[in-house]
Amino acid sequence: MNKKILLFLMTSVIFIFACTASYFSLARMSVSASANGYDTRQSINLPILMYHGITDQPSEVNEYTISSDMFESDLKWLGDNGFTTISAKQLINFVQDGAALPSKPVLITFDDGYSNNYDLAFPLLKKYHMKAIISVIGSASDQSTDDIYRDLFNSSLSWGEIALMAASGNVEIGNHTYDMHQISGSRRGAAPKSGENGDDYKKALISDVSVTQDRVLAATGTAPVVFAWPFGSRPQDGSADLILKEIGFEITLTSYQKTNKIRKGKPEDLFGLNRFLRTPDFDMEKIIC
């Protein structure tokens, strides 16, 4: 046989073999990814649940406090309906680096940082291997840490409890201001006062929020990347989110009852995220999309 023809045939066989091997390798990767509930979507629909207090006393149940039995039922419901709780870090990595996410991701968040989050919610998160973000009010945790008469339903997390939860891998700590979780004068939460100029507002916001950043960093070794707006109040023009971005925040949370669309390569999608407030009469089916 002519040497040139033989060489051509050998080269063709090698090429076909290489392409076939590559195809089956990619196919195996795709099947593996699918089997683990991951895919290569360019965007996701992300529901976020917002909790506050958890109680084991029926008399304590109200619009912002649900029973520990109901919270456990929620965790079971999420698992039974194919949802996987994700961390803030996973969400950021999806947007910034295109990292894979579960097929039905969900964020669980707590605002205010009540001590019952540690005593009642934290054990259930560990039991069901689920994750949550707890955004704390720095001044309240300062007070609670020094309070020897703490109340499970009204007191806040101590810095020691915050450190233990953060070390578990089940909980990330977010920032809910240091001392702006109130309606004082013409300021509602961390929103600008009526007529407040931009420079004064920026100074006030950074001054307050930075204290909690430092406190959480000292307790956990990591500064928060999540900021939860008190009462959901934030300037609609996005100016305040830019201020928060300057000091290291990558996600901000509001309170509107909607599901979020998050796209790869669009970090702006992570600011002003909507959340479903979990009240005692909330229908969990609303988060299915």
C-alpha positions as semicolon CSV with decimal commas, in nm:
position;residue;x (nm);y (nm);z (nm)
1;M;0,000;0,000;0,000
2;N;0,119;0,349;-0,082
3;K;0,283;0,502;0,228
4;K;0,093;0,829;0,186
5;I;-0,241;0,648;0,176
6;L;-0,145;0,440;0,481
7;L;-0,042;0,751;0,672
8;F;-0,369;0,921;0,579
9;L;-0,574;0,623;0,697
10;M;-0,386;0,602;1,027
11;T;-0,428;0,975;1,088
12;S;-0,800;0,952;1,015
13;V;-0,848;0,662;1,256
14;I;-0,666;0,849;1,533
15;F;-0,873;1,162;1,470
16;I;-1,202;0,969;1,476
17;F;-1,099;0,789;1,795
18;A;-1,005;1,117;1,966
19;C;-1,333;1,283;1,869
20;T;-1,535;0,982;1,985
21;A;-1,353;0,971;2,318
22;S;-1,407;1,344;2,366
23;Y;-1,777;1,311;2,286
24;F;-1,834;1,031;2,536
25;S;-1,629;1,214;2,798
26;L;-1,846;1,524;2,760
27;A;-2,156;1,308;2,763
28;R;-2,049;1,145;3,088
29;M;-1,984;1,488;3,240
30;S;-2,328;1,606;3,131
31;V;-2,499;1,298;3,272
32;S;-2,303;1,331;3,594
33;A;-2,396;1,698;3,627
34;S;-2,760;1,622;3,555
35;A;-2,762;1,338;3,807
36;N;-2,638;1,575;4,074
37;G;-2,905;1,832;3,997
38;Y;-2,672;2,082;3,829
39;D;-2,688;2,229;3,483
40;T;-2,531;2,493;3,263
41;R;-2,808;2,755;3,259
42;Q;-2,715;3,115;3,191
43;S;-2,977;3,241;3,436
44;I;-3,177;3,108;3,728
45;N;-3,501;3,188;3,905
46;L;-3,416;3,235;4,272
47;P;-3,678;3,251;4,548
48;I;-3,557;3,390;4,881
49;L;-3,740;3,325;5,207
50;M;-3,723;3,583;5,485
51;Y;-3,764;3,478;5,848
52;H;-3,728;3,670;6,174
53;G;-3,814;3,496;6,501
54;I;-3,867;3,126;6,577
55;T;-4,059;3,016;6,887
56;D;-4,170;2,703;7,071
57;Q;-4,437;2,901;7,260
58;P;-4,775;2,933;7,078
59;S;-4,842;3,266;7,251
60;E;-4,531;3,416;7,086
61;V;-4,643;3,347;6,727
62;N;-4,714;3,662;6,524
63;E;-4,656;3,809;6,179
64;Y;-4,280;3,804;6,227
65;T;-4,243;3,496;6,448
66;I;-4,334;3,142;6,344
67;S;-4,328;2,821;6,545
68;S;-4,026;2,593;6,538
69;D;-4,258;2,318;6,411
70;M;-4,355;2,535;6,116
71;F;-3,993;2,614;6,040
72;E;-3,908;2,244;6,045
73;S;-4,206;2,179;5,818
74;D;-4,070;2,442;5,576
75;L;-3,732;2,269;5,563
76;K;-3,898;1,935;5,493
77;W;-4,120;2,094;5,228
78;L;-3,821;2,245;5,050
79;G;-3,645;1,909;5,037
80;D;-3,959;1,722;4,927
81;N;-4,011;1,972;4,642
82;G;-3,658;1,947;4,508
83;F;-3,518;2,273;4,646
84;T;-3,156;2,301;4,762
85;T;-3,049;2,580;4,994
86;I;-2,742;2,765;4,871
87;S;-2,498;3,007;5,031
88;A;-2,430;3,366;4,936
89;K;-2,085;3,253;4,821
90;Q;-2,236;2,996;4,583
91;L;-2,467;3,259;4,437
92;I;-2,182;3,506;4,389
93;N;-1,968;3,237;4,225
94;F;-2,252;3,157;3,984
95;V;-2,274;3,520;3,874
96;Q;-1,904;3,602;3,868
97;D;-1,746;3,274;3,758
98;G;-2,028;3,076;3,600
99;A;-2,011;2,809;3,873
100;A;-2,288;2,549;3,865
101;L;-2,586;2,567;4,099
102;P;-2,849;2,311;4,195
103;S;-3,145;2,292;3,960
104;K;-3,383;2,451;4,215
105;P;-3,179;2,683;4,439
106;V;-3,332;2,877;4,727
107;L;-3,192;3,119;4,984
108;I;-3,307;3,110;5,346
109;T;-3,251;3,439;5,525
110;F;-3,314;3,570;5,876
111;D;-3,328;3,938;5,967
112;D;-3,248;4,099;6,304
113;G;-3,055;3,808;6,458
114;Y;-3,272;3,705;6,752
115;S;-3,125;3,462;7,004
116;N;-3,392;3,206;6,912
117;N;-3,221;3,176;6,572
118;Y;-2,940;3,002;6,760
119;D;-3,147;2,799;7,006
120;L;-3,429;2,687;6,776
121;A;-3,350;2,748;6,406
122;F;-2,981;2,656;6,402
123;P;-3,029;2,295;6,526
124;L;-3,291;2,238;6,255
125;L;-3,065;2,376;5,983
126;K;-2,799;2,129;6,095
127;K;-3,048;1,842;6,120
128;Y;-3,162;1,890;5,759
129;H;-2,818;1,992;5,627
130;M;-2,945;2,328;5,508
131;K;-2,792;2,674;5,488
132;A;-2,910;3,019;5,590
133;I;-2,795;3,381;5,603
134;I;-2,860;3,561;5,931
135;S;-2,824;3,940;5,910
136;V;-2,753;4,088;6,251
137;I;-2,797;4,430;6,410
138;G;-2,456;4,506;6,557
139;S;-2,566;4,724;6,848
140;A;-2,823;4,464;6,957
141;S;-2,558;4,191;6,962
142;D;-2,328;4,419;7,162
143;Q;-2,601;4,464;7,421
144;S;-2,700;4,097;7,423
145;T;-2,342;3,978;7,472
146;D;-2,320;4,175;7,796
147;D;-2,674;4,092;7,917
148;I;-2,698;3,824;8,187
149;Y;-3,080;3,832;8,175
150;R;-3,130;3,742;7,812
151;D;-3,474;3,645;7,686
152;L;-3,502;3,379;7,416
153;F;-3,772;3,567;7,226
154;N;-3,665;3,930;7,258
155;S;-3,286;3,924;7,300
156;S;-3,038;3,916;7,016
157;L;-2,759;3,679;6,929
158;S;-2,439;3,717;7,127
159;W;-2,112;3,744;6,937
160;G;-2,015;3,402;7,070
161;E;-2,329;3,244;6,922
162;I;-2,263;3,424;6,596
163;A;-1,909;3,284;6,588
164;L;-2,031;2,928;6,653
165;M;-2,293;2,941;6,379
166;A;-2,053;3,089;6,125
167;A;-1,799;2,815;6,200
168;S;-2,058;2,543;6,134
169;G;-2,084;2,601;5,760
170;N;-2,464;2,612;5,788
171;V;-2,487;2,985;5,854
172;E;-2,341;3,295;5,691
173;I;-2,361;3,625;5,876
174;G;-2,498;3,931;5,703
175;N;-2,515;4,296;5,806
176;H;-2,843;4,461;5,912
177;T;-2,677;4,790;6,018
178;Y;-2,523;4,872;6,353
179;D;-2,784;5,110;6,491
180;M;-3,009;5,210;6,200
181;H;-3,280;4,949;6,249
182;Q;-3,530;5,205;6,367
183;I;-3,751;5,484;6,247
184;S;-3,598;5,798;6,389
185;G;-3,709;6,143;6,290
186;S;-3,717;6,163;5,913
187;R;-3,497;5,855;5,860
188;R;-3,656;5,516;5,804
189;G;-3,399;5,246;5,867
190;A;-3,086;5,302;5,660
191;A;-3,259;5,507;5,391
192;P;-3,171;5,876;5,340
193;K;-3,352;6,142;5,539
194;S;-3,579;6,373;5,349
195;G;-3,359;6,643;5,196
196;E;-3,031;6,482;5,308
197;N;-2,753;6,551;5,059
198;G;-2,561;6,265;4,902
199;D;-2,231;6,323;5,082
200;D;-2,392;6,342;5,427
201;Y;-2,594;6,027;5,360
202;K;-2,292;5,834;5,235
203;K;-2,095;5,933;5,544
204;A;-2,380;5,830;5,779
205;L;-2,437;5,495;5,606
206;I;-2,070;5,394;5,592
207;S;-2,008;5,508;5,949
208;D;-2,291;5,292;6,083
209;V;-2,257;4,982;5,865
210;S;-1,879;4,963;5,904
211;V;-1,910;4,905;6,279
212;T;-2,105;4,583;6,226
213;Q;-1,862;4,482;5,952
214;D;-1,577;4,510;6,202
215;R;-1,770;4,329;6,477
216;V;-1,859;4,034;6,253
217;L;-1,505;4,015;6,118
218;A;-1,368;4,000;6,472
219;A;-1,615;3,728;6,573
220;T;-1,604;3,507;6,264
221;G;-1,290;3,594;6,071
222;T;-1,496;3,704;5,769
223;A;-1,666;4,036;5,697
224;P;-2,024;4,013;5,562
225;V;-2,087;4,035;5,188
226;V;-2,466;4,048;5,238
227;F;-2,657;4,356;5,354
228;A;-3,026;4,340;5,446
229;W;-3,205;4,674;5,426
230;P;-3,404;4,745;5,745
231;F;-3,777;4,753;5,661
232;G;-3,671;4,696;5,298
233;S;-3,624;5,074;5,264
234;R;-3,356;5,177;5,013
235;P;-3,316;5,449;4,750
236;Q;-3,472;5,319;4,430
237;D;-3,206;5,481;4,212
238;G;-2,946;5,229;4,331
239;S;-2,714;5,497;4,468
240;A;-2,696;5,341;4,814
241;D;-2,610;5,000;4,669
242;L;-2,310;5,160;4,501
243;I;-2,198;5,292;4,839
244;L;-2,231;4,945;4,991
245;K;-2,044;4,793;4,698
246;E;-1,753;5,027;4,768
247;I;-1,708;4,877;5,115
248;G;-1,727;4,514;5,008
249;F;-2,091;4,411;4,984
250;E;-2,191;4,192;4,690
251;I;-2,555;4,119;4,773
252;T;-2,830;4,340;4,915
253;L;-3,173;4,220;5,027
254;T;-3,508;4,396;5,030
255;S;-3,857;4,277;5,125
256;Y;-4,072;4,255;4,812
257;Q;-4,270;3,935;4,755
258;K;-4,116;3,829;4,424
259;T;-3,883;3,569;4,278
260;N;-3,551;3,694;4,139
261;K;-3,395;3,632;3,798
262;I;-3,017;3,603;3,835
263;R;-2,789;3,601;3,528
264;K;-2,430;3,493;3,487
265;G;-2,195;3,788;3,437
266;K;-2,448;4,036;3,578
267;P;-2,339;4,128;3,933
268;E;-2,597;4,408;3,936
269;D;-2,863;4,136;3,960
270;L;-2,749;4,068;4,317
271;F;-2,843;4,412;4,449
272;G;-3,196;4,479;4,574
273;L;-3,302;4,112;4,580
274;N;-3,667;4,040;4,655
275;R;-3,776;3,811;4,937
276;F;-4,090;3,630;5,047
277;L;-4,177;3,715;5,408
278;R;-4,261;3,390;5,589
279;T;-4,566;3,473;5,800
280;P;-4,771;3,202;5,978
281;D;-5,026;3,203;5,693
282;F;-4,783;3,226;5,400
283;D;-4,841;2,972;5,121
284;M;-4,506;2,808;5,041
285;E;-4,636;2,711;4,695
286;K;-4,588;3,076;4,595
287;I;-4,212;3,025;4,566
288;I;-4,242;2,752;4,302
289;C;-4,161;2,893;3,960
